Short mmCIF file of C-alpha atoms and ligand atoms in Angstrom, two decimals:
data_model
loop_
_atom_site.label_atom_id
_atom_site.label_comp_id
_atom_site.label_asym_id
_atom_site.label_seq_id
_atom_site.Cartn_x
_atom_site.Cartn_y
_atom_site.Cartn_z
CA MET O 106 288.37 184.31 25.38
CA ARG O 107 287.37 181.25 23.31
CA LYS O 108 289.73 181.63 20.72
CA GLU O 109 292.99 181.50 23.52
CA LEU O 110 291.21 178.90 25.14
CA LEU O 111 291.08 176.90 22.05
CA LYS O 112 294.92 177.99 20.89
CA THR O 113 296.00 175.89 23.54
CA VAL O 114 294.20 171.86 22.54
CA LYS O 115 295.95 169.94 20.81
CA ARG O 116 294.18 166.90 21.44
CA VAL O 117 290.12 166.36 22.53
CA VAL O 118 287.18 164.28 23.10
CA ILE O 119 284.70 163.90 20.91
CA LYS O 120 281.96 162.15 22.77
CA ILE O 121 278.67 161.17 20.25
CA GLY O 122 275.20 160.42 21.64
CA SER O 123 272.83 158.29 20.25
CA ARG O 124 270.53 160.82 19.80
CA VAL O 125 272.81 162.70 16.86
CA LEU O 126 273.91 159.17 15.45
CA THR O 127 270.47 158.58 14.96
CA ASP O 128 267.59 159.02 12.52
CA SER O 129 263.73 158.78 12.86
CA ASP O 130 263.62 154.65 13.33
CA GLY O 131 266.30 154.70 15.33
CA ALA O 132 268.61 153.05 12.84
CA LEU O 133 272.42 154.13 12.24
CA ASP O 134 272.45 157.90 10.41
CA MET O 135 275.15 157.77 7.38
CA ALA O 136 274.84 160.81 5.96
CA VAL O 137 275.61 162.16 10.09
CA ILE O 138 277.88 159.91 10.78
CA GLY O 139 279.52 160.45 7.54
CA ARG O 140 279.63 164.99 8.32
CA ILE O 141 280.43 163.92 11.27
CA CYS O 142 283.69 162.02 10.38
CA ASP O 143 284.82 164.51 7.24
CA GLU O 144 284.48 166.86 9.97
CA ILE O 145 286.78 165.19 12.56
CA ALA O 146 289.28 164.56 9.33
CA MET O 147 289.79 167.48 9.11
CA LEU O 148 290.99 168.71 13.04
CA ARG O 149 292.84 166.14 11.56
CA ASP O 150 294.68 167.79 9.07
CA GLN O 151 294.89 170.66 11.91
CA GLY O 152 297.12 169.24 13.79
CA LEU O 153 294.65 168.01 16.04
CA GLN O 154 294.75 164.84 17.97
CA VAL O 155 290.77 163.20 18.31
CA VAL O 156 289.28 160.93 20.92
CA VAL O 157 285.80 159.40 19.86
CA VAL O 158 283.30 158.03 22.75
CA SER O 159 280.56 157.28 21.12
CA SER O 160 277.10 155.62 22.07
CA GLY O 161 274.89 153.96 18.94
CA ALA O 162 275.20 150.47 20.20
CA VAL O 163 271.92 149.28 22.12
CA ALA O 164 270.18 151.70 18.57
CA ALA O 165 272.29 150.19 16.16
CA GLY O 166 271.40 146.43 16.87
CA ARG O 167 268.39 147.34 18.73
CA SER O 168 267.61 147.76 14.38
CA GLU O 169 269.45 144.78 13.81
CA LEU O 170 268.11 142.68 16.08
CA GLY O 171 264.67 143.85 15.33
CA LEU O 172 262.99 145.16 18.51
CA THR O 173 260.97 148.15 17.35
CA ASP O 174 261.05 148.68 20.90
CA LYS O 175 264.15 149.63 23.51
CA PRO O 176 265.01 146.30 24.67
CA ARG O 177 263.81 146.37 28.34
CA THR O 178 266.34 143.89 29.98
CA ILE O 179 269.60 143.97 30.69
CA PRO O 180 270.17 140.77 29.27
CA HIS O 181 268.62 142.04 25.82
CA LYS O 182 270.30 145.17 25.58
CA GLN O 183 273.67 143.64 26.18
CA ALA O 184 273.06 141.43 23.37
CA ALA O 185 272.16 144.77 21.39
CA ALA O 186 275.55 146.50 22.65
CA ALA O 187 277.02 143.10 20.74
CA VAL O 188 275.32 143.40 17.53
CA GLY O 189 275.94 146.59 17.23
CA GLN O 190 278.93 148.22 18.69
CA THR O 191 280.43 146.17 14.97
CA ARG O 192 277.65 147.72 13.87
CA LEU O 193 278.83 151.14 14.76
CA MET O 194 282.05 150.77 13.79
CA GLN O 195 281.85 149.23 10.52
CA ALA O 196 279.43 152.97 9.28
CA TYR O 197 283.25 154.21 11.40
CA GLU O 198 285.47 152.16 9.78
CA THR O 199 283.34 152.88 6.00
CA SER O 200 282.81 156.61 6.58
CA PHE O 201 286.87 157.49 7.93
CA THR O 202 288.80 155.32 5.16
CA PRO O 203 287.87 157.63 2.07
CA HIS O 204 289.88 160.13 4.18
CA ASN O 205 292.44 157.59 4.89
CA LEU O 206 292.55 157.05 8.24
CA LYS O 207 291.86 154.24 10.29
CA THR O 208 289.68 153.89 13.91
CA ALA O 209 290.44 150.80 16.73
CA GLN O 210 287.65 150.18 19.40
CA VAL O 211 288.36 150.87 22.75
CA LEU O 212 285.87 149.30 25.55
CA LEU O 213 285.84 150.09 29.14
CA THR O 214 284.64 149.38 32.48
CA SER O 215 284.74 151.80 35.50
CA GLU O 216 286.42 149.00 36.98
CA ASP O 217 288.92 149.25 34.74
CA LEU O 218 289.34 152.51 34.92
CA GLY O 219 288.34 152.64 38.95
CA SER O 220 292.06 149.64 38.63
CA ARG O 221 295.00 152.46 38.70
CA GLN O 222 297.04 150.18 36.66
CA ARG O 223 294.30 149.38 33.87
CA PHE O 224 293.98 153.12 34.21
CA LEU O 225 297.83 153.27 33.03
CA ASN O 226 297.45 150.79 30.14
CA ALA O 227 294.34 152.11 29.40
CA ARG O 228 296.99 155.30 28.72
CA ALA O 229 299.11 153.77 27.21
CA THR O 230 297.45 152.31 23.94
CA LEU O 231 295.38 155.53 23.66
CA ASP O 232 298.54 157.06 23.57
CA ALA O 233 300.29 155.16 20.99
CA LEU O 234 297.39 154.90 18.81
CA LEU O 235 296.95 158.09 18.74
CA GLY O 236 300.79 158.47 17.98
CA PHE O 237 300.02 155.56 15.36
CA GLY O 238 297.48 158.17 13.94
CA ILE O 239 294.91 156.15 14.52
CA ILE O 240 291.72 157.36 16.02
CA PRO O 241 290.41 155.40 19.06
CA ILE O 242 286.44 154.92 19.40
CA ILE O 243 286.07 154.10 22.83
CA ASN O 244 281.91 152.64 23.81
CA GLU O 245 281.80 150.82 27.59
CA ASN O 246 281.72 147.32 27.44
CA ASP O 247 278.42 147.00 27.91
CA THR O 248 278.88 142.89 27.85
CA VAL O 249 280.44 142.63 30.66
CA VAL O 250 278.38 145.42 32.87
CA VAL O 251 274.55 145.49 34.77
CA ASP O 252 273.88 148.54 36.20
CA GLU O 253 275.49 148.87 39.82
CA ILE O 254 279.07 148.34 37.82
CA LYS O 255 278.90 151.10 34.70
CA PHE O 256 279.71 153.86 34.22
CA GLY O 257 275.74 155.37 34.24
CA ASP O 258 275.86 156.58 31.21
CA ASN O 259 278.59 157.98 28.18
CA ASP O 260 279.04 161.08 29.22
CA ASN O 261 280.89 160.64 32.61
CA LEU O 262 282.69 158.19 30.56
CA SER O 263 284.07 160.33 28.37
CA ALA O 264 285.09 162.65 31.18
CA LEU O 265 286.41 159.99 32.75
CA VAL O 266 288.11 159.98 28.73
CA THR O 267 289.04 163.46 28.62
CA ASN O 268 292.27 161.93 31.97
CA VAL O 269 292.63 158.52 30.14
CA ALA O 270 293.63 160.33 27.31
CA GLU O 271 295.02 163.56 28.25
CA ALA O 272 292.87 165.60 26.93
CA HIS O 273 292.61 169.66 26.79
CA LEU O 274 289.20 169.82 25.75
CA LEU O 275 285.58 167.44 25.84
CA LEU O 276 283.07 168.02 23.20
CA ILE O 277 279.95 166.59 23.76
CA LEU O 278 277.52 166.50 20.48
CA THR O 279 274.28 166.17 21.35
CA ASP O 280 270.41 167.12 19.91
CA ILE O 281 270.20 170.38 21.00
CA GLU O 282 272.59 173.79 20.65
CA GLY O 283 273.49 173.23 24.11
CA PHE O 284 272.21 174.43 27.67
CA TYR O 285 269.75 176.50 28.02
CA THR O 286 268.03 178.73 30.66
CA ALA O 287 265.46 176.18 30.75
CA ASP O 288 263.28 173.58 29.04
CA PRO O 289 263.51 174.63 25.61
CA THR O 290 261.85 171.63 24.33
CA THR O 291 259.12 172.73 26.74
CA ASP O 292 260.23 176.75 27.81
CA PRO O 293 259.93 180.00 24.70
CA GLU O 294 261.55 181.89 26.57
CA ALA O 295 264.74 179.32 27.01
CA THR O 296 268.11 181.06 26.15
CA LEU O 297 270.85 179.72 25.15
CA ILE O 298 273.74 179.95 27.57
CA PRO O 299 277.47 181.08 25.84
CA LEU O 300 279.56 180.46 29.12
CA ILE O 301 279.71 178.94 32.31
CA LYS O 302 282.14 180.06 34.45
CA ALA O 303 281.67 177.27 37.05
CA VAL O 304 279.45 174.58 37.48
CA THR O 305 277.28 175.68 40.38
CA ARG O 306 274.41 173.96 42.73
CA ASP O 307 271.65 176.41 40.23
CA VAL O 308 273.02 175.46 37.18
CA GLU O 309 272.54 171.85 38.22
CA ARG O 310 269.52 172.30 39.25
CA VAL O 311 268.30 173.37 35.62
CA ALA O 312 269.56 170.44 34.26
CA GLY O 313 267.63 168.91 36.64
CA GLY O 314 270.41 167.26 38.47
CA SER O 315 268.70 167.85 42.21
CA GLY O 316 264.99 167.08 42.06
CA SER O 317 264.12 169.64 38.82
CA SER O 318 261.76 168.60 36.35
CA VAL O 319 263.53 171.16 33.85
CA GLY O 320 265.98 169.06 32.78
CA THR O 321 265.42 167.23 29.90
CA GLY O 322 267.88 164.46 27.83
CA GLY O 323 270.15 164.06 29.76
CA MET O 324 271.02 167.56 30.65
CA ALA O 325 271.92 166.38 34.41
CA THR O 326 274.46 163.94 32.75
CA LYS O 327 275.96 166.48 30.80
CA VAL O 328 276.38 168.94 33.35
CA ALA O 329 278.23 166.33 35.63
CA ALA O 330 279.88 165.21 33.07
CA ALA O 331 281.44 169.15 32.27
CA LYS O 332 282.11 169.26 36.50
CA LYS O 333 284.04 166.36 36.18
CA ALA O 334 286.08 167.14 33.73
CA GLY O 335 286.47 170.46 34.96
CA LYS O 336 287.80 169.44 37.58
CA ASN O 337 290.39 167.91 36.12
CA GLY O 338 290.97 171.67 34.16
CA VAL O 339 289.85 170.21 31.28
CA ALA O 340 287.04 172.86 29.47
CA THR O 341 284.56 171.21 27.54
CA ILE O 342 281.82 173.08 24.43
CA MET O 343 278.40 171.21 24.78
CA VAL O 344 276.56 171.48 20.93
CA SER O 345 274.45 170.14 18.64
CA GLY O 346 275.25 167.26 16.84
CA LYS O 347 273.37 167.90 14.09
CA ARG O 348 274.29 170.72 12.82
CA LYS O 349 276.64 171.13 9.45
CA GLY O 350 280.46 172.47 10.43
CA VAL O 351 279.60 172.72 14.32
CA ILE O 352 282.91 170.22 14.68
CA THR O 353 285.11 172.34 12.72
CA ALA O 354 283.40 175.74 14.52
CA ALA O 355 284.08 174.85 18.11
CA LEU O 356 286.95 173.99 17.69
CA ARG O 357 288.33 177.65 15.36
CA GLY O 358 286.99 178.28 18.92
CA GLU O 359 283.06 180.41 16.98
CA GLU O 360 280.56 180.92 19.49
CA VAL O 361 279.05 177.75 19.29
CA GLY O 362 276.78 176.31 21.39
CA THR O 363 278.04 175.89 25.88
CA LEU O 364 281.00 176.79 27.17
CA PHE O 365 282.04 175.05 30.21
CA LEU O 366 285.24 176.48 32.14
CA PRO O 367 287.39 173.77 34.32
CA SER O 368 288.03 174.42 37.47
CA ASP O 369 291.31 176.58 38.06
CA THR O 370 292.21 174.19 40.39
CA GLY O 371 292.18 171.37 37.88
CA LEU O 372 295.92 170.46 37.67
CA ASN O 373 296.71 170.40 41.92
CA ARG O 374 293.57 168.91 42.64
CA ARG O 375 295.64 165.87 40.72
CA LYS O 376 298.23 166.38 42.75
CA HIS O 377 296.78 167.32 45.56
CA TRP O 378 295.70 163.51 45.52
CA ILE O 379 298.31 162.23 44.99
CA ALA O 380 300.24 164.06 47.52
CA TYR O 381 297.67 163.76 50.10
CA THR O 382 295.44 161.08 49.28
CA LEU O 383 297.02 157.67 48.23
CA LYS O 384 298.70 155.61 50.70
CA PRO O 385 302.50 155.11 49.28
CA SER O 386 303.25 151.74 49.29
CA GLY O 387 307.21 151.63 48.74
CA LYS O 388 310.14 153.58 48.13
CA ILE O 389 312.36 154.40 45.49
CA VAL O 390 315.94 156.23 46.63
CA VAL O 391 317.46 157.16 44.17
CA ASP O 392 321.08 159.64 43.33
CA ASP O 393 321.86 162.24 43.56
CA GLY O 394 321.84 163.54 40.59
CA ALA O 395 318.66 162.67 39.37
CA ARG O 396 317.26 163.91 43.25
CA ASN O 397 318.76 167.07 41.67
CA ALA O 398 317.06 166.83 37.40
CA LEU O 399 313.56 166.11 39.32
CA LEU O 400 313.92 168.94 41.85
CA LYS O 401 315.18 171.21 39.46
CA LYS O 402 315.14 170.61 35.95
CA GLY O 403 311.39 168.92 36.22
CA LYS O 404 312.00 165.60 34.73
CA SER O 405 310.90 162.46 35.04
CA LEU O 406 312.47 159.23 36.95
CA LEU O 407 314.86 157.70 34.62
CA PRO O 408 315.19 153.65 36.07
CA SER O 409 319.24 155.09 35.79
CA GLY O 410 318.74 157.74 38.52
CA ILE O 411 318.22 154.94 40.54
CA VAL O 412 319.53 153.42 43.88
CA LYS O 413 317.51 150.84 45.73
CA VAL O 414 313.70 150.02 45.72
CA GLU O 415 311.74 149.52 49.13
CA GLY O 416 308.62 147.64 49.59
CA LYS O 417 306.26 145.97 47.61
CA PHE O 418 304.37 147.87 44.81
CA GLU O 419 302.02 147.43 42.13
CA ARG O 420 302.59 149.78 38.26
CA GLY O 421 300.46 152.49 39.44
CA ALA O 422 300.85 152.57 42.66
CA CYS O 423 301.63 156.19 44.69
CA VAL O 424 305.91 155.80 46.15
CA ARG O 425 307.51 157.23 47.76
CA LEU O 426 311.32 159.45 46.44
CA THR O 427 313.97 159.63 48.59
CA GLY O 428 317.67 160.89 47.94
CA LEU O 429 321.21 158.76 49.54
CA ASP O 430 320.32 161.01 52.53
CA GLY O 431 317.02 159.11 53.15
CA VAL O 432 315.43 162.20 53.20
CA GLU O 433 311.69 161.94 51.26
CA PHE O 434 311.48 164.77 48.64
CA ALA O 435 309.10 163.99 46.38
CA ARG O 436 305.44 161.69 45.61
CA GLY O 437 304.47 159.59 42.88
CA LEU O 438 303.12 156.74 40.65
CA SER O 439 305.31 154.37 39.62
CA ASP O 440 304.71 153.59 35.98
CA TYR O 441 306.96 150.06 37.15
CA SER O 442 305.65 147.76 39.84
CA SER O 443 308.75 146.95 42.58
CA ASN O 444 309.66 143.80 41.21
CA GLU O 445 310.38 145.26 37.75
CA SER O 446 312.05 148.63 39.35
CA SER O 447 314.27 146.60 40.99
CA ARG O 448 315.20 144.94 37.45
CA LEU O 449 315.88 148.12 35.95
CA ILE O 450 317.74 150.20 38.82
CA GLY O 451 320.70 151.70 37.62
CA CYS O 452 319.79 150.89 33.81
CA LYS O 453 319.23 152.86 30.75
CA SER O 454 315.48 153.71 29.12
CA LEU O 455 317.04 151.74 26.06
CA GLU O 456 317.09 148.77 28.32
CA ILE O 457 313.59 148.22 29.78
CA GLU O 458 312.70 145.85 26.61
CA GLY O 459 314.91 144.14 26.47
CA ILE O 460 315.02 143.31 30.92
CA LEU O 461 311.95 142.48 31.21
CA GLY O 462 310.33 141.31 27.79
CA TYR O 463 307.75 144.72 27.28
CA HIS O 464 308.15 148.09 27.21
CA TYR O 465 305.10 150.48 28.93
CA GLY O 466 307.72 153.82 28.22
CA ASP O 467 310.86 155.61 28.75
CA VAL O 468 310.08 156.40 32.52
CA ILE O 469 309.89 154.98 35.49
CA VAL O 470 307.41 158.39 37.09
CA HIS O 471 306.23 160.01 35.35
CA ARG O 472 306.97 164.35 35.59
CA ASP O 473 303.19 164.21 35.19
CA ASN O 474 302.03 161.99 38.15
CA LEU O 475 305.27 163.64 40.23
CA VAL O 476 304.53 165.42 43.12
CA LEU O 477 307.60 167.47 44.73
CA LEU O 478 307.27 168.16 48.52
N1 LIG P 883 277.00 152.54 25.67
C1 LIG P 883 275.52 153.13 24.94
C2 LIG P 883 275.81 152.35 23.73
O1 LIG P 883 276.28 152.48 22.70
C3 LIG P 883 276.00 153.99 25.31
C4 LIG P 883 275.52 154.38 26.45
C5 LIG P 883 274.98 156.20 26.25
O2 LIG P 883 274.76 156.76 25.48
O3 LIG P 883 274.99 156.77 27.97
O4 LIG P 883 274.45 151.97 23.19
#
C-alpha cells in the first residue's frame, strides 16, 4: 500500500526538527545535515522535487551567541534566530554544494499565508524556484513574529507549506522512530504504529493533545500537522531523522516510521471552501469558447476568453464566472486583480507581461482553483 501511494509522489515537503539538526551541545550537527542533504540529493536524482522546512535557527544562534540555556525572552529568541538563520543556511549550502544543488531561503509568517494574495505569491515563488532546480529552505520569519501571531511551531508551518507548495507528501524528520502506542521514553510496552488511517480523538489523546501526559517531544504538534496536511489530501510520514538512509527508504515506500493517510475528502474540502465559504467579490464574463473549455475540457480560464470584468477584487479573490447569458456556471480564485484582468481582456497569455509589465502566470483562474457549479 505504501509503495502504491509513494508512486504518485512528485513533490515532497521535508520538515527537519531542531533536535535532528543539533548535537548534544545544541550546536548544528554538520554530519547529520550532510547526510540529510546527501539523501535529498538522491531524491532529486530520482526526479523528485523537494521543499525543506527547517528549524534550528534559534538553536544555532544560541551557541553562536554563547548562551548556555534556551533564550528566555522573546527578543533574545528572535536575536538567536536571526544569528542562527544565516548559520543554518550556510550549513545547507555547504552540504548541497558537492551535489551541485543550490538553496534558497524563504522566511514566512502566518500572516503571510493568511492573506490569499501573499499565499499565492509564495506559491508562485516556490514554483519558480523548483523550476530552476533550487531547494527552497523555509523557516518562520522569527524576527517579526511574537507568540500570538506565530505559526506556533514548524510542524504546523510544514503542514501549511504542503498546500502552498502543492506537495504530495509531508515527511517529518524527528528524534523518535514514529508514532507509538504510548510514550516510548517512559513506557517499555510502547510499540510503534506503522499506519494511522485517520487522526481520531484517540490518536490525539495518545499524542498528548487533549490533556494527557503521555505524549512528549512535540508529538501533539506532529499529529496536528499530519491531520492538517491530510485535510488537504496530503499523506504524512513521520520518521527518525537520526537514522541513516531513512529519507530515501521512506520515499521508496519501505515500512519505516508511521504513515498517516490523508482524508479522502481532501480536495473536495478545498473546492467546497472556494464554492461555499468564500464570498465572491467580482464577476468575470467569458465567451462561449472559454465557457465550453472550462465546462467540458477541464481547462483553466485564459485572458483571451474574457469579455468583461465586473466589480473590484484583489489578486487571489473569489470571483463568479458567467457566460454571455449572465448565468453563473463556475467560481474560482483569480490570479489577477479586477484592474489587471480588465487590462488583459481578450489578450493572449504571451502578451500579459507586455501589458502589465509583470506576469503571475498564464491563466486568470487556474483549473485547480476553479469549481464548476
Ligand atoms: N523557527 C524556529 C527555529 O528555526 C523553530 C520553531 C520550531 O521548530 O517549532 O529555530
